[in-house]
PDB file of C-alpha atoms in Angstrom:
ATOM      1  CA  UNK A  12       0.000   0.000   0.000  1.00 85.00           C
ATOM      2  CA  UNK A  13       1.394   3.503  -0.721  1.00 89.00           C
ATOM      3  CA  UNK A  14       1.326   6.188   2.147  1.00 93.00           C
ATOM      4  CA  UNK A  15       2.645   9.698   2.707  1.00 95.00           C
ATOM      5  CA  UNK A  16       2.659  11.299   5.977  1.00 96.00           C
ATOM      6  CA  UNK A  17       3.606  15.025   7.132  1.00 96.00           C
ATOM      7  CA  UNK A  18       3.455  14.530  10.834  1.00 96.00           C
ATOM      8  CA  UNK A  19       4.284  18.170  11.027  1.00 97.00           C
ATOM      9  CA  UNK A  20       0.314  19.680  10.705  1.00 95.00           C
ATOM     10  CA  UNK A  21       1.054  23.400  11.339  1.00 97.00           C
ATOM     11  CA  UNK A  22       4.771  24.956  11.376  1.00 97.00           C
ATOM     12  CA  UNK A  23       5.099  29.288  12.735  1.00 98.00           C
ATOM     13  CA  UNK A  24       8.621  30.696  12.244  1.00 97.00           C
ATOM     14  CA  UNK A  25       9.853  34.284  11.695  1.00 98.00           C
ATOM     15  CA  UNK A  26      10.711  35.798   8.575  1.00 97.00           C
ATOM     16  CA  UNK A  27      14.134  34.697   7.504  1.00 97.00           C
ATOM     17  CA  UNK A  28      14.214  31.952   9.165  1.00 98.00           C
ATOM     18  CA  UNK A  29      15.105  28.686   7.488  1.00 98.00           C
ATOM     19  CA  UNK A  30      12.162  26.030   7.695  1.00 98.00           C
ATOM     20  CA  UNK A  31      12.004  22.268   6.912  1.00 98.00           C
ATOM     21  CA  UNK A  32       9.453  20.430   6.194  1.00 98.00           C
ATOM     22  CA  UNK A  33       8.924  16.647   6.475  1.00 98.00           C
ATOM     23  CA  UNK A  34       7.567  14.072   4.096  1.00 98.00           C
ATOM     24  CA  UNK A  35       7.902  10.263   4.423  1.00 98.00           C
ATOM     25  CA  UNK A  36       6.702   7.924   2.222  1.00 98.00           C
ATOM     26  CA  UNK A  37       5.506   4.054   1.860  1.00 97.00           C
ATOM     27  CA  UNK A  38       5.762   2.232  -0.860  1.00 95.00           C
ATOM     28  CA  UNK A  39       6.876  -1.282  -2.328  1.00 93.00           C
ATOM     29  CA  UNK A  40       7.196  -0.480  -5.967  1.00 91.00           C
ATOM     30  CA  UNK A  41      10.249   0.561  -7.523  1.00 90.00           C
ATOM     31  CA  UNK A  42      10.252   2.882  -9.780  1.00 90.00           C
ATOM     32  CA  UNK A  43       8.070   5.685  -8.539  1.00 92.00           C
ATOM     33  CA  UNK A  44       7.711   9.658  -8.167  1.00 92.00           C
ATOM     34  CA  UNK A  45       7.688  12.199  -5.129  1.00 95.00           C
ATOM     35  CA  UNK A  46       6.728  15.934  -5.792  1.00 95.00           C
ATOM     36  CA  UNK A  47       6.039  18.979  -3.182  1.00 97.00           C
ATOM     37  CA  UNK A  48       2.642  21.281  -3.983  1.00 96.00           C
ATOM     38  CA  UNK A  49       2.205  24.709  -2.473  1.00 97.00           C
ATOM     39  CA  UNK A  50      -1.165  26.027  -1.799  1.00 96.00           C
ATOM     40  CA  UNK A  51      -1.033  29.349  -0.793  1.00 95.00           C
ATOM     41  CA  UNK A  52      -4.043  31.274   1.136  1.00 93.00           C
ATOM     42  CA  UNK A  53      -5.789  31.984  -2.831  1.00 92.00           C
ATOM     43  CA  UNK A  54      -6.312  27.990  -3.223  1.00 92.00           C
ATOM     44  CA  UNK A  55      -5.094  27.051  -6.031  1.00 93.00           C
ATOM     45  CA  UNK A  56      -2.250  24.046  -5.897  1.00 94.00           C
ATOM     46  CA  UNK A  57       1.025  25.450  -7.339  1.00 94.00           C
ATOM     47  CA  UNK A  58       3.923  22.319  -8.242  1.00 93.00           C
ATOM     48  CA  UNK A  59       7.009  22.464  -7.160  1.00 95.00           C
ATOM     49  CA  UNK A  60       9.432  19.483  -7.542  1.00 93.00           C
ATOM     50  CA  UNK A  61       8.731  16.006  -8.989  1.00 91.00           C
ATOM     51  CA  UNK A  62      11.452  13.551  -8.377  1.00 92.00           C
ATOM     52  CA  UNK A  63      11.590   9.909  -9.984  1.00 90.00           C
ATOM     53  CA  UNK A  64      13.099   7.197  -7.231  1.00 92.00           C
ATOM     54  CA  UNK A  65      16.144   7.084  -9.429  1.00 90.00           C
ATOM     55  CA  UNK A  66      17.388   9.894  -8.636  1.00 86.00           C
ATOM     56  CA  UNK A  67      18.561  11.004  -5.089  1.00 84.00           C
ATOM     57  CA  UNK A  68      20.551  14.167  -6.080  1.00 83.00           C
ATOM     58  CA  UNK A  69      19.525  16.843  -3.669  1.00 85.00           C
ATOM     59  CA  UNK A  70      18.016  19.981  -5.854  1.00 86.00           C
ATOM     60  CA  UNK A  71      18.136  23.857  -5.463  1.00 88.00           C
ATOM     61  CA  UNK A  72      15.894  26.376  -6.828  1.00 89.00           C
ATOM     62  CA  UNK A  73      16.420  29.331  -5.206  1.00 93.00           C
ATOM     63  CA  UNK A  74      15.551  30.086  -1.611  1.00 95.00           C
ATOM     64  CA  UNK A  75      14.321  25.866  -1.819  1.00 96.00           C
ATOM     65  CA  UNK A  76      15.528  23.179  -1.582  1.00 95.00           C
ATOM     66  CA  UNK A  77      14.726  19.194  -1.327  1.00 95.00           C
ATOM     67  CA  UNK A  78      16.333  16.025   0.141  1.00 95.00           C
ATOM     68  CA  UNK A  79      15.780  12.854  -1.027  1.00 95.00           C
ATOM     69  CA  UNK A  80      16.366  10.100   0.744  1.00 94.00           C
ATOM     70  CA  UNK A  81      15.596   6.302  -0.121  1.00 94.00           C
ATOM     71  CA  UNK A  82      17.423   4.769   2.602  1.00 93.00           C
ATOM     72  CA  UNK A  83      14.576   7.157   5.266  1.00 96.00           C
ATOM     73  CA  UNK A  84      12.372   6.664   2.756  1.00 96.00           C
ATOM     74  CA  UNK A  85      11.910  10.752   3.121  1.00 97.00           C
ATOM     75  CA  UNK A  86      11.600  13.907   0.595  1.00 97.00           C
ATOM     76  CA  UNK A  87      11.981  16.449   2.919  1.00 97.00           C
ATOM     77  CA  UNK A  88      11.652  20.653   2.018  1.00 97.00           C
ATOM     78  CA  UNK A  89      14.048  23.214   2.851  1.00 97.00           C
ATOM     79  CA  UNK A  90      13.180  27.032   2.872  1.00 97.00           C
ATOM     80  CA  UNK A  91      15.902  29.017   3.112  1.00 97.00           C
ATOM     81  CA  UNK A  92      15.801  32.723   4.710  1.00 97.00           C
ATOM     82  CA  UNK A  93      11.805  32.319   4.318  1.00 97.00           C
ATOM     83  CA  UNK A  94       9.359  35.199   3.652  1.00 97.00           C
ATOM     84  CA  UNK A  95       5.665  36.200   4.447  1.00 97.00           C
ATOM     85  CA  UNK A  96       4.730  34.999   0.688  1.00 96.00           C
ATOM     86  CA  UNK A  97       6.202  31.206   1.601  1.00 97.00           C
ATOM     87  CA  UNK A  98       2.729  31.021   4.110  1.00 98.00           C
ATOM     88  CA  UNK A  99       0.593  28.411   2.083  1.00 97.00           C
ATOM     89  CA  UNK A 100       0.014  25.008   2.788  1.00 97.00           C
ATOM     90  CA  UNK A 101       2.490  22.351   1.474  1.00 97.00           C
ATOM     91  CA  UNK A 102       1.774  19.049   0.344  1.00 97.00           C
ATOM     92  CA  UNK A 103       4.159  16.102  -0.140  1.00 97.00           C
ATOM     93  CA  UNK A 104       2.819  13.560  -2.989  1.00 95.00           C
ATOM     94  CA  UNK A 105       3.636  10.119  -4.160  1.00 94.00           C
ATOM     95  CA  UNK A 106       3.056   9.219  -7.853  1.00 91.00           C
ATOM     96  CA  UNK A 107       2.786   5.290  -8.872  1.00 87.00           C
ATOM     97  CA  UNK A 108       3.940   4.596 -12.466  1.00 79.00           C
ATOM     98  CA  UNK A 109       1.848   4.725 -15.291  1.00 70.00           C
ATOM     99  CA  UNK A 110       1.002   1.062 -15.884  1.00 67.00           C
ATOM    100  CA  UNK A 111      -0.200   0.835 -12.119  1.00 67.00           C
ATOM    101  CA  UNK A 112      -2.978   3.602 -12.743  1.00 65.00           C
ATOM    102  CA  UNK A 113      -0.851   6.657 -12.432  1.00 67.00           C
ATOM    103  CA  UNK A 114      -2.537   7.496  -9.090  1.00 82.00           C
ATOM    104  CA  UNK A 115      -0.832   9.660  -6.663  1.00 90.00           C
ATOM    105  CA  UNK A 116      -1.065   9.942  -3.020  1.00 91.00           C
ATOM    106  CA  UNK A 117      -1.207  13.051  -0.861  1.00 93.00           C
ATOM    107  CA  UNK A 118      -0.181  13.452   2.574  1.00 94.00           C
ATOM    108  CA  UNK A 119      -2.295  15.794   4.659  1.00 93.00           C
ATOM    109  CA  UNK A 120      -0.119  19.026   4.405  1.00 95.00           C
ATOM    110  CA  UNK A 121       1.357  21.005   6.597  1.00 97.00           C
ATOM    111  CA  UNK A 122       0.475  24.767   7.160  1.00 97.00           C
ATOM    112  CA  UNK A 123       3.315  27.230   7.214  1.00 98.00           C
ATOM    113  CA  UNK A 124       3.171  30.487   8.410  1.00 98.00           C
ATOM    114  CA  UNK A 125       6.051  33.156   8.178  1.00 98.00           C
ATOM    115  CA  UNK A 126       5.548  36.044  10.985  1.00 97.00           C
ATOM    116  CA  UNK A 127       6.909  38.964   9.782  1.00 96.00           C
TER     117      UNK A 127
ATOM    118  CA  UNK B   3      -2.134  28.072 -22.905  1.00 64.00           C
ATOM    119  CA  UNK B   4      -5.309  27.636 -20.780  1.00 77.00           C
ATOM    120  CA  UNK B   5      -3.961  23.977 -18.711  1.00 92.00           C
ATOM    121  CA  UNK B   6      -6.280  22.931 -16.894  1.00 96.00           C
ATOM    122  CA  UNK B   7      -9.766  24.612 -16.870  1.00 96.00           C
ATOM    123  CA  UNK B   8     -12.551  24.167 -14.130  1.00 96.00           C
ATOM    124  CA  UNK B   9     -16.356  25.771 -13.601  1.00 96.00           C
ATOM    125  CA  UNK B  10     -17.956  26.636 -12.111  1.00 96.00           C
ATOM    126  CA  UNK B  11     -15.432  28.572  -9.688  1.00 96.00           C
ATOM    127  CA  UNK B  12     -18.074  28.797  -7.069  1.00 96.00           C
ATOM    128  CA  UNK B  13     -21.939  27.275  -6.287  1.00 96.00           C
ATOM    129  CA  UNK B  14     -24.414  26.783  -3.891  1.00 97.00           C
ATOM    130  CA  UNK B  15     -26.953  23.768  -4.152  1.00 96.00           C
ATOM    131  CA  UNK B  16     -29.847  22.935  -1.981  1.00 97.00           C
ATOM    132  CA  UNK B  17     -30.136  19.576  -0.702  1.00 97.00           C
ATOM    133  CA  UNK B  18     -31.108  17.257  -3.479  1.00 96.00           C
ATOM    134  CA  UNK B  19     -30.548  19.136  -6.480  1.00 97.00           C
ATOM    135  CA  UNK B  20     -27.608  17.790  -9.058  1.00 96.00           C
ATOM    136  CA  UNK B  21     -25.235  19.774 -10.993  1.00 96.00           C
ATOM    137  CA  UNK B  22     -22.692  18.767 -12.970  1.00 97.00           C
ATOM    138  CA  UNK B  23     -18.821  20.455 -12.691  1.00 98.00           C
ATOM    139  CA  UNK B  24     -17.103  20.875 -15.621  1.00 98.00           C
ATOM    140  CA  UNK B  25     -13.434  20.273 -16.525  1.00 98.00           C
ATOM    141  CA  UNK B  26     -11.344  20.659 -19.524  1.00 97.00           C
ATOM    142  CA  UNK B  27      -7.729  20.623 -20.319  1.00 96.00           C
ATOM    143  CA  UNK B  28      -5.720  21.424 -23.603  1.00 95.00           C
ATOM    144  CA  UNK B  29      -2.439  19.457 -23.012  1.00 93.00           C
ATOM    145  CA  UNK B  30      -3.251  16.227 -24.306  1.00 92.00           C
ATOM    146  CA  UNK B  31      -2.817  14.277 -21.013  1.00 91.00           C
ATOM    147  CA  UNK B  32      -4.212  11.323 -21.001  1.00 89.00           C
ATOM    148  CA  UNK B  33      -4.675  11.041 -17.346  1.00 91.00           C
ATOM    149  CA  UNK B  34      -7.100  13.006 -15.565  1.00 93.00           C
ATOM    150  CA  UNK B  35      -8.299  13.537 -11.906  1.00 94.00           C
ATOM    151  CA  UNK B  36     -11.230  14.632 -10.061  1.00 96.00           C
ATOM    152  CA  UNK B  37     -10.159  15.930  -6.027  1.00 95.00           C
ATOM    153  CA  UNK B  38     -12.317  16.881  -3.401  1.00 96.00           C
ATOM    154  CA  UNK B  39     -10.404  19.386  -0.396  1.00 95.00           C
ATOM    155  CA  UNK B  40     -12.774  19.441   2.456  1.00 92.00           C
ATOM    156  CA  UNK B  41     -11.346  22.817   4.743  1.00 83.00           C
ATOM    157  CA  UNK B  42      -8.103  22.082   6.694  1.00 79.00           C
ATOM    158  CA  UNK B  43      -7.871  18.432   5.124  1.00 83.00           C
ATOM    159  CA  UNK B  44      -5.653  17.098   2.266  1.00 87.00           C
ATOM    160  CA  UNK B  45      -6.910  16.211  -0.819  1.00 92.00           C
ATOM    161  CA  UNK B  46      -8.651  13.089  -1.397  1.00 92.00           C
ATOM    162  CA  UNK B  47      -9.356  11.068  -4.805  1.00 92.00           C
ATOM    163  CA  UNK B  48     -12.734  10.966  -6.052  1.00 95.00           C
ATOM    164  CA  UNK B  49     -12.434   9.626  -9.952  1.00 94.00           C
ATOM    165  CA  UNK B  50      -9.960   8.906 -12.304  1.00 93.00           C
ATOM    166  CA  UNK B  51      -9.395   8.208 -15.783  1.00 92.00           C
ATOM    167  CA  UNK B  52      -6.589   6.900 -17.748  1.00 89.00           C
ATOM    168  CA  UNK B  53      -8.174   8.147 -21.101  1.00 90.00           C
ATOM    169  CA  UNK B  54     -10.800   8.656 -23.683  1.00 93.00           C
ATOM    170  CA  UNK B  55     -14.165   5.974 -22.730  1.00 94.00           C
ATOM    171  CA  UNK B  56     -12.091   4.463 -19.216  1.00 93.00           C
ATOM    172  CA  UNK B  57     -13.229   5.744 -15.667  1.00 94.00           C
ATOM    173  CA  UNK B  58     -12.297   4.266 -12.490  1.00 92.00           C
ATOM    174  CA  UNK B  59     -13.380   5.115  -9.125  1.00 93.00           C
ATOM    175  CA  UNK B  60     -11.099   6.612  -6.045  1.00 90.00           C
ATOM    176  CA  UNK B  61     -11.257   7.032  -2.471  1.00 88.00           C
ATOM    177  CA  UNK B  62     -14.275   8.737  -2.135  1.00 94.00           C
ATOM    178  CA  UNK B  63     -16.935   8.021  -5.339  1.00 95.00           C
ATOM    179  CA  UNK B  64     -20.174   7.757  -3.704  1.00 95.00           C
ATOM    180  CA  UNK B  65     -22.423  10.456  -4.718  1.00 96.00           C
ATOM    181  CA  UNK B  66     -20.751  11.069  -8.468  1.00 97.00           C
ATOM    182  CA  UNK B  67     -20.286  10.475 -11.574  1.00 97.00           C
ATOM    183  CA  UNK B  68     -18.259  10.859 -14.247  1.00 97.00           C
ATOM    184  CA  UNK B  69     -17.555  10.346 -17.828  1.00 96.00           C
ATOM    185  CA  UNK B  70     -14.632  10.629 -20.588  1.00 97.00           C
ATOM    186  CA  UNK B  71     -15.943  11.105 -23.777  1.00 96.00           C
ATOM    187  CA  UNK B  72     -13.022  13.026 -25.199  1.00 96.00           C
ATOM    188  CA  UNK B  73      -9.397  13.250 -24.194  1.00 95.00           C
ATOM    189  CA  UNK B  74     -10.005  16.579 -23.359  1.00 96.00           C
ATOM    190  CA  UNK B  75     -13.171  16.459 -21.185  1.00 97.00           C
ATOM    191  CA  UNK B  76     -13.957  15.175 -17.646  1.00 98.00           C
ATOM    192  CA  UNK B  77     -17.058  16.356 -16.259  1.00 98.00           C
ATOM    193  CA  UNK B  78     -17.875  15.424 -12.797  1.00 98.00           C
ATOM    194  CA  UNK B  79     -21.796  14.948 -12.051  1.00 97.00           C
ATOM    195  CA  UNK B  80     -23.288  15.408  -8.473  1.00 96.00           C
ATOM    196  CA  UNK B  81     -26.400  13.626  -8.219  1.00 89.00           C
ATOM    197  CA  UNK B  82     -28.972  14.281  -5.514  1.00 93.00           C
ATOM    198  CA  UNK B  83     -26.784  16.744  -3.496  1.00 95.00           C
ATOM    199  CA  UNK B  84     -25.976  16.716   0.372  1.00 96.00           C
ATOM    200  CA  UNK B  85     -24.494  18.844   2.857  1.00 96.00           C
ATOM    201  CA  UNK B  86     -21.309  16.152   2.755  1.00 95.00           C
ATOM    202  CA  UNK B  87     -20.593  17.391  -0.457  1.00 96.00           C
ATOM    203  CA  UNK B  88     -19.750  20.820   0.490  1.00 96.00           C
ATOM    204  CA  UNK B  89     -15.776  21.225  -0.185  1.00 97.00           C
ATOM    205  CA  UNK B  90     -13.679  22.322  -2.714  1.00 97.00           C
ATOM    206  CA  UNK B  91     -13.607  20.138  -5.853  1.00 98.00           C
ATOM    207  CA  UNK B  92     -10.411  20.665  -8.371  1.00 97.00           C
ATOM    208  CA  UNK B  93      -9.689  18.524 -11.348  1.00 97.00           C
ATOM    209  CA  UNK B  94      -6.260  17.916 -12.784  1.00 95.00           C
ATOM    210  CA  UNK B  95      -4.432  15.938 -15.726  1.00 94.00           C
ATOM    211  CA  UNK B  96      -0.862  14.415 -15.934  1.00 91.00           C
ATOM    212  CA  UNK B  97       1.227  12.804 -18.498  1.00 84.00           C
ATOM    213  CA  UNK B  98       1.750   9.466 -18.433  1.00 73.00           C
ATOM    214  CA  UNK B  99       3.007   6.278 -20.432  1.00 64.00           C
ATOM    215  CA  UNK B 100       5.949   6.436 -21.919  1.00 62.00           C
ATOM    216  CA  UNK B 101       7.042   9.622 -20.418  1.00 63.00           C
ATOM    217  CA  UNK B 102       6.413   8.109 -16.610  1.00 72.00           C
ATOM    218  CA  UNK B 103       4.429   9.622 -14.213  1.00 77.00           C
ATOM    219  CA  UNK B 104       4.221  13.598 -15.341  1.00 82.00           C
ATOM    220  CA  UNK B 105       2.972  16.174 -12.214  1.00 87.00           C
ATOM    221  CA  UNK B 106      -0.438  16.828 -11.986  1.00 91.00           C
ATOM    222  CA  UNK B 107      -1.645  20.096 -13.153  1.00 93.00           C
ATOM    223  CA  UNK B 108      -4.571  21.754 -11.335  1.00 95.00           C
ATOM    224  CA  UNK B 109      -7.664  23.987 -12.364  1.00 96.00           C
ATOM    225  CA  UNK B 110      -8.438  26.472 -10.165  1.00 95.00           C
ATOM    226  CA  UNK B 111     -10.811  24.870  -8.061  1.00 96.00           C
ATOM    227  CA  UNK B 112     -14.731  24.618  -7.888  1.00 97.00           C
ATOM    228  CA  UNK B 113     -16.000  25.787  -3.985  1.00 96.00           C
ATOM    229  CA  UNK B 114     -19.739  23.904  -3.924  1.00 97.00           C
ATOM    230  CA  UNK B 115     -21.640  24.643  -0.854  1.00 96.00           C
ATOM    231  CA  UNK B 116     -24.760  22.931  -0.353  1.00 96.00           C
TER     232      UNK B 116
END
């Protein structure tokens, strides 16, 4: 069965602060694909990062960044110096290959709000 | 280009009365999605389709339908409405196949109160 959990349901830090945010992830298959959503206070879902299981090169963009990590079984999201526009909701997703349905699997987000 | 295209954006129904919610997307994905986001909850899996004439059902699919006549259409019909059904409903498509498992791209969201 495939799973993602964010135990971490609502996250406050100050502006500039750097912020992490966890995602771990079940799954038996072997090829598969982990991305990171924002949904800021507007409501739409804005993508990120997806990430097939082949690769476990960290990745920068900017003021984020992600670590994957097979051996944890974890994808977990770095904000850097963070701002009052990083507030949104973040989700951490798991995507099954194509012949399996294609489905994906959400954890249950975690809020983040930057104080200025 | 337009992506992934959703209405209404907002509706109220009264209890019992159907509506359908419309969604339409220009990319050529073959795989498409229908979400529900009840308030301060994740997302959760309603229908699915993995193209043109092929449906399947997700985590939650009492209480709708749906149908995929084109590649480009997935309309997703409320029948008999109840207050359960109030939430935000978004649809989204990915890429799939060959190319393996492409991100999901979102409309904008449909907020249905009834």
């Amino acid at each position: 069965a495939q799973k993602v959990t964010q135990a971490q349901t609502e996250i406050s830090v100050v502006e500039k602060e750097d912020v992490t945010l966890d995602c771990v992830y079940e799954t038996r298959d072997t090829t598969y694909y982990l991305f990171w959503y924002k949904q800021p206070p507007s409501g739409e879902l804005v993508f990120l990062i997806r990430r097939n299981s082949f690769d476990e090169q960290n990745e920068i963009s900017g003021r984020y960044s992600w670590n994957f990590q097979k051996s944890t079984s974890s994808f977990n999201f770095t904000i850097t110096a963070s701002q009052v526009v990083d507030s949104a909701v973040y989700f951490c997703a798991l995507g099954r290959r194509p012949n399996t349905g294609n489905q994906f699997y959400f954890g249950t987000g975690t809020s983040l709000t930057v104080i200025p | 280009n337009a992506g992934v295209t959703q209405t209404p954006k907002f509706r109220i129904l009264k209890i019992g009365q159907s509506m359908t919610l419309q969604c339409t997307q220009d990319m050529n994905h073959n795989y498409m999605y229908w979400y529900r986001q009840d308030p301060g909850m994740g997302l959760k899996l309603i229908y699915y389709s993995v193209g043109a004439g092929i449906t399947d059902k997700g985590e939650v699919p009492n209480g709708y339908n749906v149908s995929r006549s084109t590649t480009e259409d997935f309309p997703l019909r409320l029948e008999l409405a109840a207050p359960s059904q109030t939430s935000v409903y978004f649809c989204a498509s990915s890429y799939g196949k060959g190319q393996g498992t492409g991100e999901l791209f979102f409309g904008e969201g449909s907020r249905l109160t009834v």
